[in-house]
Tab-separated table of C-alpha atoms in Angstrom:
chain	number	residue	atom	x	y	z
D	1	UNK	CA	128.821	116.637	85.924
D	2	UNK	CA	126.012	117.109	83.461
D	3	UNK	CA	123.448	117.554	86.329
D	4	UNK	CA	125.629	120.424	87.878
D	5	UNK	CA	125.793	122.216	84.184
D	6	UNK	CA	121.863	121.925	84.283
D	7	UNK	CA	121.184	122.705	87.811
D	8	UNK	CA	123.209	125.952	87.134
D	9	UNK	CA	121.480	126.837	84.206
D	10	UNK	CA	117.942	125.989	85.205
D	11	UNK	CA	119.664	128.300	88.491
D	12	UNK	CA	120.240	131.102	86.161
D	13	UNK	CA	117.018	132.289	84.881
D	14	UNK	CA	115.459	132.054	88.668
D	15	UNK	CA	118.671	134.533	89.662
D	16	UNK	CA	117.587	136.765	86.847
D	17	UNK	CA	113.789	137.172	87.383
D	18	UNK	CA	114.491	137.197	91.476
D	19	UNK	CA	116.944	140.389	90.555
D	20	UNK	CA	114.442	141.670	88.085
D	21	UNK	CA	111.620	141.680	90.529
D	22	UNK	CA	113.339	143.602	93.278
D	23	UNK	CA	114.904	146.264	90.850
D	24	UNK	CA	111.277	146.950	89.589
D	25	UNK	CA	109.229	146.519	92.054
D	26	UNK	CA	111.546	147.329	95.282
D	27	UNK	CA	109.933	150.963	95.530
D	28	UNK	CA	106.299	149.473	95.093
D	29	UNK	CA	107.596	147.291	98.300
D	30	UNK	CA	108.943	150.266	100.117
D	31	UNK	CA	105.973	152.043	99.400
D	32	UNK	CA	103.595	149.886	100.767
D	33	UNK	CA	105.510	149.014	103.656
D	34	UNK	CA	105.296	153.129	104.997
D	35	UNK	CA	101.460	153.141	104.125
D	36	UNK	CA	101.762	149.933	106.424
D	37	UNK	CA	103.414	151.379	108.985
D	38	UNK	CA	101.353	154.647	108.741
D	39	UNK	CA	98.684	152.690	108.949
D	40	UNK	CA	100.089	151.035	112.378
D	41	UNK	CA	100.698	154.484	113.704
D	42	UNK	CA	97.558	156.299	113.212
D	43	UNK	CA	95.559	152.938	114.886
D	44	UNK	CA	98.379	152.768	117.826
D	45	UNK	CA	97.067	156.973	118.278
D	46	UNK	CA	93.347	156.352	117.774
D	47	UNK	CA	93.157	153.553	120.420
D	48	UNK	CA	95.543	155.621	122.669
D	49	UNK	CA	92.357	158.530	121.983
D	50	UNK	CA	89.622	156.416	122.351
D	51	UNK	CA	91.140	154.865	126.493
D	52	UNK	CA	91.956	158.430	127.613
D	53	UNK	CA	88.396	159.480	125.886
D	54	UNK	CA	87.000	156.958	127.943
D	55	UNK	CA	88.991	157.372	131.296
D	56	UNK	CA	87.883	161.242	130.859
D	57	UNK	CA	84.246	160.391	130.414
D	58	UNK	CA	84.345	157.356	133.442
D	59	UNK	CA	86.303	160.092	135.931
D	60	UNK	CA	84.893	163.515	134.715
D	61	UNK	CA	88.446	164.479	134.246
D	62	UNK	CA	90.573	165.124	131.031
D	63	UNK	CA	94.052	164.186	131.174
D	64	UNK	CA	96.862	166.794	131.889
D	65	UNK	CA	99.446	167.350	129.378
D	66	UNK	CA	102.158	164.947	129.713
D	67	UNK	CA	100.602	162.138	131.258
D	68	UNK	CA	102.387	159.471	131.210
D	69	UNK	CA	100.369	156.782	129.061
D	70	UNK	CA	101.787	153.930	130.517
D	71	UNK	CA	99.359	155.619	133.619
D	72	UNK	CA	96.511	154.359	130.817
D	73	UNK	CA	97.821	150.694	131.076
D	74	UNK	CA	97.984	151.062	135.023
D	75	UNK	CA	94.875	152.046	135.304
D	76	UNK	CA	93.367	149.499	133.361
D	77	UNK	CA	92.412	151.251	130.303
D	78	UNK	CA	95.127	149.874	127.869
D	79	UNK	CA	96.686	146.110	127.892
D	80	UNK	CA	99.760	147.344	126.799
D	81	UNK	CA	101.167	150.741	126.107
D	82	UNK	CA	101.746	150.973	122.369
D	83	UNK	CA	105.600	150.986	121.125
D	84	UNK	CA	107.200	153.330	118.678
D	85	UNK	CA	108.798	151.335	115.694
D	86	UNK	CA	110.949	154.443	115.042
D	87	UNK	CA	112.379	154.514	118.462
D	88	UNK	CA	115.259	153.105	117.852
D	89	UNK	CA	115.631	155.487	114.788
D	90	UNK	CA	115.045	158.770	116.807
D	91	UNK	CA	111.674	159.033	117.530
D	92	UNK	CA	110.414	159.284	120.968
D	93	UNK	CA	107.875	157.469	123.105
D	94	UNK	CA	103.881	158.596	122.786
D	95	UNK	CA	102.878	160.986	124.583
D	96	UNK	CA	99.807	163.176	125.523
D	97	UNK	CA	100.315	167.070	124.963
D	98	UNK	CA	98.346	170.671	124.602
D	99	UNK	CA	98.222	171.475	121.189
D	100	UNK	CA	98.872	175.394	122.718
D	101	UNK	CA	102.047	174.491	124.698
D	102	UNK	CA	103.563	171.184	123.696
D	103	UNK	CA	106.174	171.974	126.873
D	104	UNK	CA	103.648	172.365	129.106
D	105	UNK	CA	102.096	170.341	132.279
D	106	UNK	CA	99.624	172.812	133.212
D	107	UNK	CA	96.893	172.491	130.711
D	108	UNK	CA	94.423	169.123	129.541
D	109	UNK	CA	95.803	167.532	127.120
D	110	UNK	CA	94.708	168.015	123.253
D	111	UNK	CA	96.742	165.693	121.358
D	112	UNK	CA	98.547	162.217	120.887
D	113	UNK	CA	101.608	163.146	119.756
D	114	UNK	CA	104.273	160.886	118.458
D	115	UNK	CA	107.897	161.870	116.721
D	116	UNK	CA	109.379	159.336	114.347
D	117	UNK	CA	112.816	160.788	113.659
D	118	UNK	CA	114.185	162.655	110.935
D	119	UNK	CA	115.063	159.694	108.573
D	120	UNK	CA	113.864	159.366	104.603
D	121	UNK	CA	111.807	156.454	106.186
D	122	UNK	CA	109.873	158.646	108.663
D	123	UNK	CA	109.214	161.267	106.036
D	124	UNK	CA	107.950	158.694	103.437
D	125	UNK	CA	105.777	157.848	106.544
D	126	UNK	CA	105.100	161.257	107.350
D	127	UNK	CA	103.660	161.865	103.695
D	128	UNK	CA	101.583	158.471	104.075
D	129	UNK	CA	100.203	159.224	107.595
D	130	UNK	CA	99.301	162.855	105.393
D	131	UNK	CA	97.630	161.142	102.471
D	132	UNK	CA	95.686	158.721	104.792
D	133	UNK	CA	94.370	161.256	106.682
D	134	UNK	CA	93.629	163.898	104.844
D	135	UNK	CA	94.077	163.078	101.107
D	136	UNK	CA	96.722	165.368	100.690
D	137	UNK	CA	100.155	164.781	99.731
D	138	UNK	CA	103.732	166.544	101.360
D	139	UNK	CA	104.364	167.406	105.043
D	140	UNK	CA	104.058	171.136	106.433
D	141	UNK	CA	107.104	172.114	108.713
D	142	UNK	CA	106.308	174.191	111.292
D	143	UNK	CA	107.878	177.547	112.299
D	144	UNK	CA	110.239	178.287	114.556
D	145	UNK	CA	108.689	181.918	115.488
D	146	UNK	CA	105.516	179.353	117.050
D	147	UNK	CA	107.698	177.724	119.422
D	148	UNK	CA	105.926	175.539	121.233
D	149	UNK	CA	102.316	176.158	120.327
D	150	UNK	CA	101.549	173.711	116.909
D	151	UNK	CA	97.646	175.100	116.711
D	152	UNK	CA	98.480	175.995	113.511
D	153	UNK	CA	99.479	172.545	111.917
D	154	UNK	CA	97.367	170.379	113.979
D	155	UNK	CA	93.641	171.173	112.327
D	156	UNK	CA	92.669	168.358	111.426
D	157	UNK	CA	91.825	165.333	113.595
D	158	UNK	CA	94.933	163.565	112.756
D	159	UNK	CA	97.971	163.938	110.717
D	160	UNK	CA	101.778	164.464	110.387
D	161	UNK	CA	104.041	167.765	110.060
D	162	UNK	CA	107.910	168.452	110.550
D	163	UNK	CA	109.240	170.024	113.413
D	164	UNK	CA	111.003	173.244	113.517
D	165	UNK	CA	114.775	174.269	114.140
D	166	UNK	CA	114.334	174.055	117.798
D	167	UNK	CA	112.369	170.966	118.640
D	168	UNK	CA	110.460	170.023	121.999
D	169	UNK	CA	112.526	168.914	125.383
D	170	UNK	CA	111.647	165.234	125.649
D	171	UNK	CA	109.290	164.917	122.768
D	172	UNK	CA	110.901	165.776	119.256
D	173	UNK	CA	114.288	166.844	118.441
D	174	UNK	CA	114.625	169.581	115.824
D	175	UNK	CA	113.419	168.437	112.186
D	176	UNK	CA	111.427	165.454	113.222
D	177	UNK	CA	108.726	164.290	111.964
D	178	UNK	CA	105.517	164.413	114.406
D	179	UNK	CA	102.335	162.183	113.829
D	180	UNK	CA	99.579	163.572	115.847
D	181	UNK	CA	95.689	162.723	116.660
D	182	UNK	CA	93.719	164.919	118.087
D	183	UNK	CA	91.749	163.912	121.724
């Protein structure tokens, strides 16, 4: 019986500290788990940039807006065709769009484009894609009155912004966040 009594109370301190340590630093761990995943998006992007880059260069051909990427993995340019981690959270598939015309199949593609949802999760991302890229806190939200053209968000080589009230058929739903890299 005395072993019990002093099992629980050596037991007790451990329960404390291991409570402790999440209330403290349980935003720290959230924190660096969307810079993580940031992180993960912007390289899944870049590498998704650097085979059609390469399939443009090896064909003399750019890539029309809304390829399909998993025509990269055909081809032979990508093992494997990178996988949302917010798919099951609302995002949508990567995909390969004109900047000018995200709806559109008739122009060369300009951009890896990528929603993530509309979750607190994918805007904590969002703001950690931001900072990564361009050392700049927040998330811009695009107009509605731009439609479908995002030229005006999508200046620098990579980043993230929110979409508008309207959204994108088959690539972001209204309010979503988009992370985007530029070909």
């Amino acid at each position: 019986m005395s072993n019990l009594v002093t099992g629980f109370i050596g037991a007790n301190p451990l329960i404390g500290i291991a409570v402790a340590t999440f209330h403290y630093a349980g935003p720290d761990v959230d924190e660096m788990q969307n810079k993580q995943r940031a992180l993960e998006l912007r390289q899944a992007a870049t590498q998704i940039v650097s085979v059609a880059s390469m399939r443009q260069v090896e064909n003399g051909a750019a890539l029309v807006a809304r390829t399909p990427i998993a025509s990269l993995r055909e081809s032979g340019y990508l093992k494997a065709v990178p996988v949302n981690p917010f798919i099951d959270r609302g995002g949508y598939p990567f995909q390969l769009l004109f900047s000018g015309d995200l709806e559109s199949t008739g122009y060369y593609a300009d951009l890896v484009f990528l929603s993530i949802g509309r979750t607190e999760e994918a805007r904590a991302v969002c703001e950690a894609v931001n900072f990564q890229a361009q050392g700049k806190p927040g998330v811009d939200e695009i107009p509605t009155v731009f439609g479908s053209d995002v030229r005006p968000v999508v200046v620098r080589e990579s980043g993230c912004f929110r979409m508008h009230d309207v959204g994108v058929s088959g690539a972001a739903a209204s309010h979503d966040y988009v992370v985007y890299t530029r070909l």
